[in-house]
Amino acid sequence: MRLILLGPPGAGKGTQALRLVGKYGIVQLSTGDMLRAAVRTGTPVGRQTQEIMARGGLVPDNVVVGIVGQRIDEPDARKGFILDGFPRTVPQAAALDRLLETKGLGLDGVIELRVDEDALMRRIESRVAEMKARGETLREDDSPEVLHNRLRAYREQTAPLIAYYRQKGLLRTVNGMAPIADVTAAIDKLLPADRPLGGSAAGKKKSEELSP
Ligand code: AMP
């Protein structure tokens, strides 16, 4: 099973990805996590991307495509993976298509978590406030200004992927504003244990919109 979770920051991609990991025994590949690890350990990629990430911009396509290309070759990704935070631009999606094609692999589906931006902003602000109250360490890019930049990057550069994958017949949309368990249930309905969504990367099915 090879899936993409699509949605703006704070839509709950990470939470749902973890549930899918448990259900299908596949790995979660979060480019955000990989880049943060690179920053923490001070690799050349980390040094190149730290400042861009801190202000909520997107790091160059070739950097993330390189990271993902290496990661999906690792043994634990052989059974399948769920991409969380990648692709984020149309060129990244095209590069992923080429990458999978050279390996004779396809995508099983793209799940869009659709959320209302204003409600999302309030949700993120209250999550940040709760974390602060508990004395937890916040991500550097969780400040309101940076969040605005991240949302803008999503709107301008990532949202076009919705049409990209709809056109390929791979897109399925769920209501990301529903309670977490309901979102999981809606995704479950889209992913029967033994049948992929689109059949293949070139799947011909029309996209469907499902509310939990
Ligand atoms: P995330 O944890 O997915 O919200 O990612 C955190 C930050 O990492 C983003 O705001 C970007 O700066 C960077 N990033 C993560 N994934 C990508 C990607 N696929 N393309 C470009 N930048 C990315």
mmCIF file of C-alpha atoms and ligand atoms in Angstrom:
data_model
loop_
_atom_site.group_PDB
_atom_site.id
_atom_site.type_symbol
_atom_site.label_atom_id
_atom_site.label_comp_id
_atom_site.label_asym_id
_atom_site.label_seq_id
_atom_site.Cartn_x
_atom_site.Cartn_y
_atom_site.Cartn_z
ATOM 1 C CA MET A 1 0.000 0.000 0.000
ATOM 2 C CA ARG A 2 1.466 3.333 -1.062
ATOM 3 C CA LEU A 3 -0.516 6.373 -0.008
ATOM 4 C CA ILE A 4 -0.220 10.134 0.138
ATOM 5 C CA LEU A 5 -1.880 12.234 2.823
ATOM 6 C CA LEU A 6 -2.588 15.714 1.553
ATOM 7 C CA GLY A 7 -3.712 18.680 3.618
ATOM 8 C CA PRO A 8 -2.528 21.941 5.145
ATOM 9 C CA PRO A 9 -0.399 22.127 8.298
ATOM 10 C CA GLY A 10 -2.475 21.222 11.321
ATOM 11 C CA ALA A 11 -5.024 19.205 9.338
ATOM 12 C CA GLY A 12 -4.114 16.049 11.247
ATOM 13 C CA LYS A 13 -1.998 14.264 8.635
ATOM 14 C CA GLY A 14 0.511 13.033 11.203
ATOM 15 C CA THR A 15 -2.192 11.663 13.510
ATOM 16 C CA GLN A 16 -3.968 9.811 10.711
ATOM 17 C CA ALA A 17 -0.671 8.588 9.258
ATOM 18 C CA LEU A 18 0.176 6.925 12.577
ATOM 19 C CA ARG A 19 -3.137 5.098 12.578
ATOM 20 C CA LEU A 20 -2.566 3.865 9.033
ATOM 21 C CA VAL A 21 0.910 2.691 10.006
ATOM 22 C CA GLY A 22 -0.663 0.536 12.716
ATOM 23 C CA LYS A 23 -3.375 -0.788 10.438
ATOM 24 C CA TYR A 24 -1.328 -1.714 7.385
ATOM 25 C CA GLY A 25 2.132 -2.232 8.841
ATOM 26 C CA ILE A 26 3.590 0.334 6.460
ATOM 27 C CA VAL A 27 5.995 3.159 7.294
ATOM 28 C CA GLN A 28 5.172 6.832 7.658
ATOM 29 C CA LEU A 29 7.522 8.989 5.628
ATOM 30 C CA SER A 30 7.300 12.571 6.841
ATOM 31 C CA THR A 31 9.616 14.919 4.976
ATOM 32 C CA GLY A 32 9.116 17.460 7.783
ATOM 33 C CA ASP A 33 10.429 14.920 10.331
ATOM 34 C CA MET A 34 13.346 14.013 8.071
ATOM 35 C CA LEU A 35 14.279 17.659 7.520
ATOM 36 C CA ARG A 36 14.003 18.452 11.248
ATOM 37 C CA ALA A 37 16.324 15.515 11.975
ATOM 38 C CA ALA A 38 18.762 16.878 9.383
ATOM 39 C CA VAL A 39 18.660 20.299 11.059
ATOM 40 C CA ARG A 40 19.167 18.749 14.515
ATOM 41 C CA THR A 41 22.171 16.744 13.453
ATOM 42 C CA GLY A 42 23.611 19.579 11.377
ATOM 43 C CA THR A 43 23.920 17.743 8.050
ATOM 44 C CA PRO A 44 24.564 19.780 4.867
ATOM 45 C CA VAL A 45 20.849 19.455 4.010
ATOM 46 C CA GLY A 46 19.976 20.631 7.507
ATOM 47 C CA ARG A 47 22.210 23.666 7.202
ATOM 48 C CA GLN A 48 20.738 24.457 3.796
ATOM 49 C CA THR A 49 17.115 24.217 4.922
ATOM 50 C CA GLN A 50 17.047 25.423 8.533
ATOM 51 C CA GLU A 51 16.337 29.047 7.746
ATOM 52 C CA ILE A 52 13.675 28.276 5.106
ATOM 53 C CA MET A 53 11.844 25.979 7.525
ATOM 54 C CA ALA A 54 12.044 28.489 10.360
ATOM 55 C CA ARG A 55 10.160 31.052 8.291
ATOM 56 C CA GLY A 56 7.622 28.538 6.964
ATOM 57 C CA GLY A 57 8.763 28.439 3.331
ATOM 58 C CA LEU A 58 9.213 25.349 1.206
ATOM 59 C CA VAL A 59 12.668 23.890 0.800
ATOM 60 C CA PRO A 60 13.829 23.341 -2.801
ATOM 61 C CA ASP A 61 12.167 20.501 -4.691
ATOM 62 C CA ASN A 62 15.444 18.761 -5.570
ATOM 63 C CA VAL A 63 16.380 18.530 -1.875
ATOM 64 C CA VAL A 64 13.170 16.811 -0.743
ATOM 65 C CA VAL A 65 12.939 14.643 -3.845
ATOM 66 C CA GLY A 66 16.486 13.437 -3.142
ATOM 67 C CA ILE A 67 15.630 12.607 0.463
ATOM 68 C CA VAL A 68 12.435 10.749 -0.424
ATOM 69 C CA GLY A 69 14.140 8.889 -3.277
ATOM 70 C CA GLN A 70 16.694 7.478 -0.861
ATOM 71 C CA ARG A 71 14.197 6.764 1.878
ATOM 72 C CA ILE A 72 11.765 4.709 -0.194
ATOM 73 C CA ASP A 73 14.624 2.424 -1.197
ATOM 74 C CA GLU A 74 15.184 1.369 2.393
ATOM 75 C CA PRO A 75 14.021 -2.143 3.342
ATOM 76 C CA ASP A 76 11.303 -1.014 5.766
ATOM 77 C CA ALA A 77 9.530 0.895 2.969
ATOM 78 C CA ARG A 78 9.275 -2.137 0.714
ATOM 79 C CA LYS A 79 5.914 -3.234 2.078
ATOM 80 C CA GLY A 80 4.501 0.220 1.499
ATOM 81 C CA PHE A 81 4.513 3.726 2.858
ATOM 82 C CA ILE A 82 2.393 6.685 3.634
ATOM 83 C CA LEU A 83 3.802 10.001 2.543
ATOM 84 C CA ASP A 84 3.023 12.798 4.984
ATOM 85 C CA GLY A 85 4.037 16.283 3.819
ATOM 86 C CA PHE A 86 5.316 15.144 0.421
ATOM 87 C CA PRO A 87 4.750 15.976 -2.385
ATOM 88 C CA ARG A 88 4.087 19.645 -1.728
ATOM 89 C CA THR A 89 4.471 21.036 -5.244
ATOM 90 C CA VAL A 90 3.485 19.842 -8.697
ATOM 91 C CA PRO A 91 7.158 19.326 -9.700
ATOM 92 C CA GLN A 92 7.600 17.153 -6.572
ATOM 93 C CA ALA A 93 4.542 15.108 -7.569
ATOM 94 C CA ALA A 94 5.885 14.684 -11.097
ATOM 95 C CA ALA A 95 9.268 13.639 -9.698
ATOM 96 C CA LEU A 96 7.548 11.099 -7.434
ATOM 97 C CA ASP A 97 5.673 9.683 -10.422
ATOM 98 C CA ARG A 98 8.962 9.237 -12.280
ATOM 99 C CA LEU A 99 10.667 7.763 -9.236
ATOM 100 C CA LEU A 100 7.937 5.168 -8.715
ATOM 101 C CA GLU A 101 7.715 4.412 -12.399
ATOM 102 C CA THR A 102 11.401 3.545 -12.609
ATOM 103 C CA LYS A 103 10.816 1.054 -9.786
ATOM 104 C CA GLY A 104 7.681 -0.360 -11.410
ATOM 105 C CA LEU A 105 5.549 0.888 -8.515
ATOM 106 C CA GLY A 106 2.338 2.911 -8.387
ATOM 107 C CA LEU A 107 0.365 4.906 -5.879
ATOM 108 C CA ASP A 108 -2.722 3.339 -4.365
ATOM 109 C CA GLY A 109 -4.369 6.574 -3.435
ATOM 110 C CA VAL A 110 -4.174 10.163 -2.264
ATOM 111 C CA ILE A 111 -6.268 11.156 0.721
ATOM 112 C CA GLU A 112 -7.029 14.825 1.084
ATOM 113 C CA LEU A 113 -7.927 16.049 4.561
ATOM 114 C CA ARG A 114 -10.075 19.046 3.750
ATOM 115 C CA VAL A 115 -10.243 21.732 6.431
ATOM 116 C CA ASP A 116 -11.564 25.223 6.848
ATOM 117 C CA GLU A 117 -8.594 27.588 7.102
ATOM 118 C CA ASP A 118 -10.028 29.915 9.761
ATOM 119 C CA ALA A 119 -11.075 27.024 11.946
ATOM 120 C CA LEU A 120 -7.665 25.483 11.353
ATOM 121 C CA MET A 121 -5.878 28.603 12.542
ATOM 122 C CA ARG A 122 -7.991 28.581 15.743
ATOM 123 C CA ARG A 123 -7.323 24.868 16.204
ATOM 124 C CA ILE A 124 -3.570 25.355 15.852
ATOM 125 C CA GLU A 125 -3.537 28.389 18.147
ATOM 126 C CA SER A 126 -5.369 26.492 20.871
ATOM 127 C CA ARG A 127 -3.043 23.484 20.434
ATOM 128 C CA VAL A 128 -0.044 25.816 20.806
ATOM 129 C CA ALA A 129 -1.580 27.432 23.908
ATOM 130 C CA GLU A 130 -2.249 24.019 25.481
ATOM 131 C CA MET A 131 1.293 22.870 24.793
ATOM 132 C CA LYS A 132 2.691 26.069 26.297
ATOM 133 C CA ALA A 133 0.486 25.605 29.374
ATOM 134 C CA ARG A 134 1.847 22.068 29.799
ATOM 135 C CA GLY A 135 5.383 23.422 29.486
ATOM 136 C CA GLU A 136 6.053 21.394 26.321
ATOM 137 C CA THR A 137 8.612 22.469 23.760
ATOM 138 C CA LEU A 138 7.044 24.011 20.696
ATOM 139 C CA ARG A 139 8.250 23.614 17.173
ATOM 140 C CA GLU A 140 10.097 26.688 15.991
ATOM 141 C CA ASP A 141 7.644 27.035 13.096
ATOM 142 C CA ASP A 142 4.508 26.852 15.265
ATOM 143 C CA SER A 143 4.307 30.613 15.860
ATOM 144 C CA PRO A 144 1.230 32.363 14.384
ATOM 145 C CA GLU A 145 3.258 34.392 11.832
ATOM 146 C CA VAL A 146 5.121 31.357 10.569
ATOM 147 C CA LEU A 147 1.884 29.398 10.459
ATOM 148 C CA HIS A 148 0.419 32.026 8.176
ATOM 149 C CA ASN A 149 3.393 31.547 5.855
ATOM 150 C CA ARG A 150 2.991 27.770 5.959
ATOM 151 C CA LEU A 151 -0.697 28.059 5.130
ATOM 152 C CA ARG A 152 0.068 30.433 2.294
ATOM 153 C CA ALA A 153 2.670 28.022 0.929
ATOM 154 C CA TYR A 154 0.014 25.299 1.067
ATOM 155 C CA ARG A 155 -2.595 27.396 -0.713
ATOM 156 C CA GLU A 156 -0.257 28.604 -3.452
ATOM 157 C CA GLN A 157 2.035 25.637 -4.023
ATOM 158 C CA THR A 158 0.442 22.503 -2.607
ATOM 159 C CA ALA A 159 -3.304 22.906 -3.226
ATOM 160 C CA PRO A 160 -2.779 22.489 -7.023
ATOM 161 C CA LEU A 161 -1.965 18.853 -6.241
ATOM 162 C CA ILE A 162 -5.654 18.292 -5.524
ATOM 163 C CA ALA A 163 -6.441 18.777 -9.226
ATOM 164 C CA TYR A 164 -3.281 16.879 -10.207
ATOM 165 C CA TYR A 165 -4.341 13.728 -8.381
ATOM 166 C CA ARG A 166 -8.040 14.126 -9.122
ATOM 167 C CA GLN A 167 -7.157 14.056 -12.785
ATOM 168 C CA LYS A 168 -5.299 10.785 -12.236
ATOM 169 C CA GLY A 169 -8.346 9.302 -10.516
ATOM 170 C CA LEU A 170 -6.449 8.845 -7.252
ATOM 171 C CA LEU A 171 -7.938 11.577 -5.074
ATOM 172 C CA ARG A 172 -10.278 10.872 -2.191
ATOM 173 C CA THR A 173 -11.399 13.682 0.078
ATOM 174 C CA VAL A 174 -12.471 13.417 3.707
ATOM 175 C CA ASN A 175 -13.716 16.085 6.068
ATOM 176 C CA GLY A 176 -10.673 16.869 8.217
ATOM 177 C CA MET A 177 -12.694 19.074 10.567
ATOM 178 C CA ALA A 178 -14.511 16.051 12.024
ATOM 179 C CA PRO A 179 -13.347 14.508 15.330
ATOM 180 C CA ILE A 180 -10.148 12.463 14.932
ATOM 181 C CA ALA A 181 -11.911 9.092 15.292
ATOM 182 C CA ASP A 182 -14.473 10.052 12.648
ATOM 183 C CA VAL A 183 -11.730 11.072 10.221
ATOM 184 C CA THR A 184 -10.040 7.707 10.819
ATOM 185 C CA ALA A 185 -13.338 5.922 10.203
ATOM 186 C CA ALA A 186 -13.877 7.848 6.959
ATOM 187 C CA ILE A 187 -10.381 6.922 5.769
ATOM 188 C CA ASP A 188 -10.984 3.309 6.787
ATOM 189 C CA LYS A 189 -14.039 3.217 4.575
ATOM 190 C CA LEU A 190 -11.921 4.364 1.659
ATOM 191 C CA LEU A 191 -9.263 1.745 2.232
ATOM 192 C CA PRO A 192 -10.642 -1.755 2.331
ATOM 193 C CA ALA A 193 -7.968 -4.130 3.539
ATOM 194 C CA ASP A 194 -7.342 -5.767 0.177
ATOM 195 C CA ARG A 195 -8.304 -3.248 -2.462
ATOM 196 C CA PRO A 196 -6.382 -0.128 -3.444
ATOM 197 C CA LEU A 197 -8.232 3.095 -4.180
ATOM 198 C CA GLY A 198 -7.260 3.894 -7.715
ATOM 199 C CA GLY A 199 -6.013 0.473 -8.793
ATOM 200 C CA SER A 200 -2.755 1.958 -10.071
ATOM 201 C CA ALA A 201 -1.031 5.274 -10.584
ATOM 202 C CA ALA A 202 -2.941 5.582 -13.825
ATOM 203 C CA GLY A 203 -6.228 4.582 -12.165
ATOM 204 C CA LYS A 204 -9.266 5.654 -14.114
ATOM 205 C CA LYS A 205 -11.838 5.957 -11.358
ATOM 206 C CA LYS A 206 -13.467 9.299 -10.781
ATOM 207 C CA SER A 207 -12.655 11.005 -7.507
ATOM 208 C CA GLU A 208 -15.263 10.786 -4.810
ATOM 209 C CA GLU A 209 -16.000 13.069 -1.975
ATOM 210 C CA LEU A 210 -16.888 11.434 1.291
ATOM 211 C CA SER A 211 -17.834 13.048 4.532
ATOM 212 C CA PRO A 212 -17.269 11.082 7.710
HETATM 213 P P1 AMP B 1 5.821 19.618 8.106
HETATM 214 O O1 AMP B 1 6.320 18.934 9.333
HETATM 215 O O2 AMP B 1 5.356 18.658 7.037
HETATM 216 O O3 AMP B 1 4.802 20.690 8.393
HETATM 217 O O4 AMP B 1 7.087 20.358 7.453
HETATM 218 C C1 AMP B 1 7.790 21.352 8.151
HETATM 219 C C2 AMP B 1 8.579 22.209 7.175
HETATM 220 O O5 AMP B 1 9.509 21.400 6.461
HETATM 221 C C3 AMP B 1 7.747 22.883 6.101
HETATM 222 O O6 AMP B 1 7.166 24.092 6.552
HETATM 223 C C4 AMP B 1 8.796 23.108 5.009
HETATM 224 O O7 AMP B 1 9.653 24.177 5.331
HETATM 225 C C5 AMP B 1 9.619 21.845 5.100
HETATM 226 N N1 AMP B 1 9.100 20.767 4.246
HETATM 227 C C6 AMP B 1 8.598 19.566 4.648
HETATM 228 N N2 AMP B 1 8.232 18.815 3.604
HETATM 229 C C7 AMP B 1 8.497 19.560 2.492
HETATM 230 C C8 AMP B 1 8.324 19.347 1.103
HETATM 231 N N3 AMP B 1 7.794 18.207 0.630
HETATM 232 N N4 AMP B 1 8.734 20.337 0.261
HETATM 233 C C9 AMP B 1 9.273 21.469 0.717
HETATM 234 N N5 AMP B 1 9.442 21.751 2.014
HETATM 235 C C10 AMP B 1 9.065 20.798 2.916
#
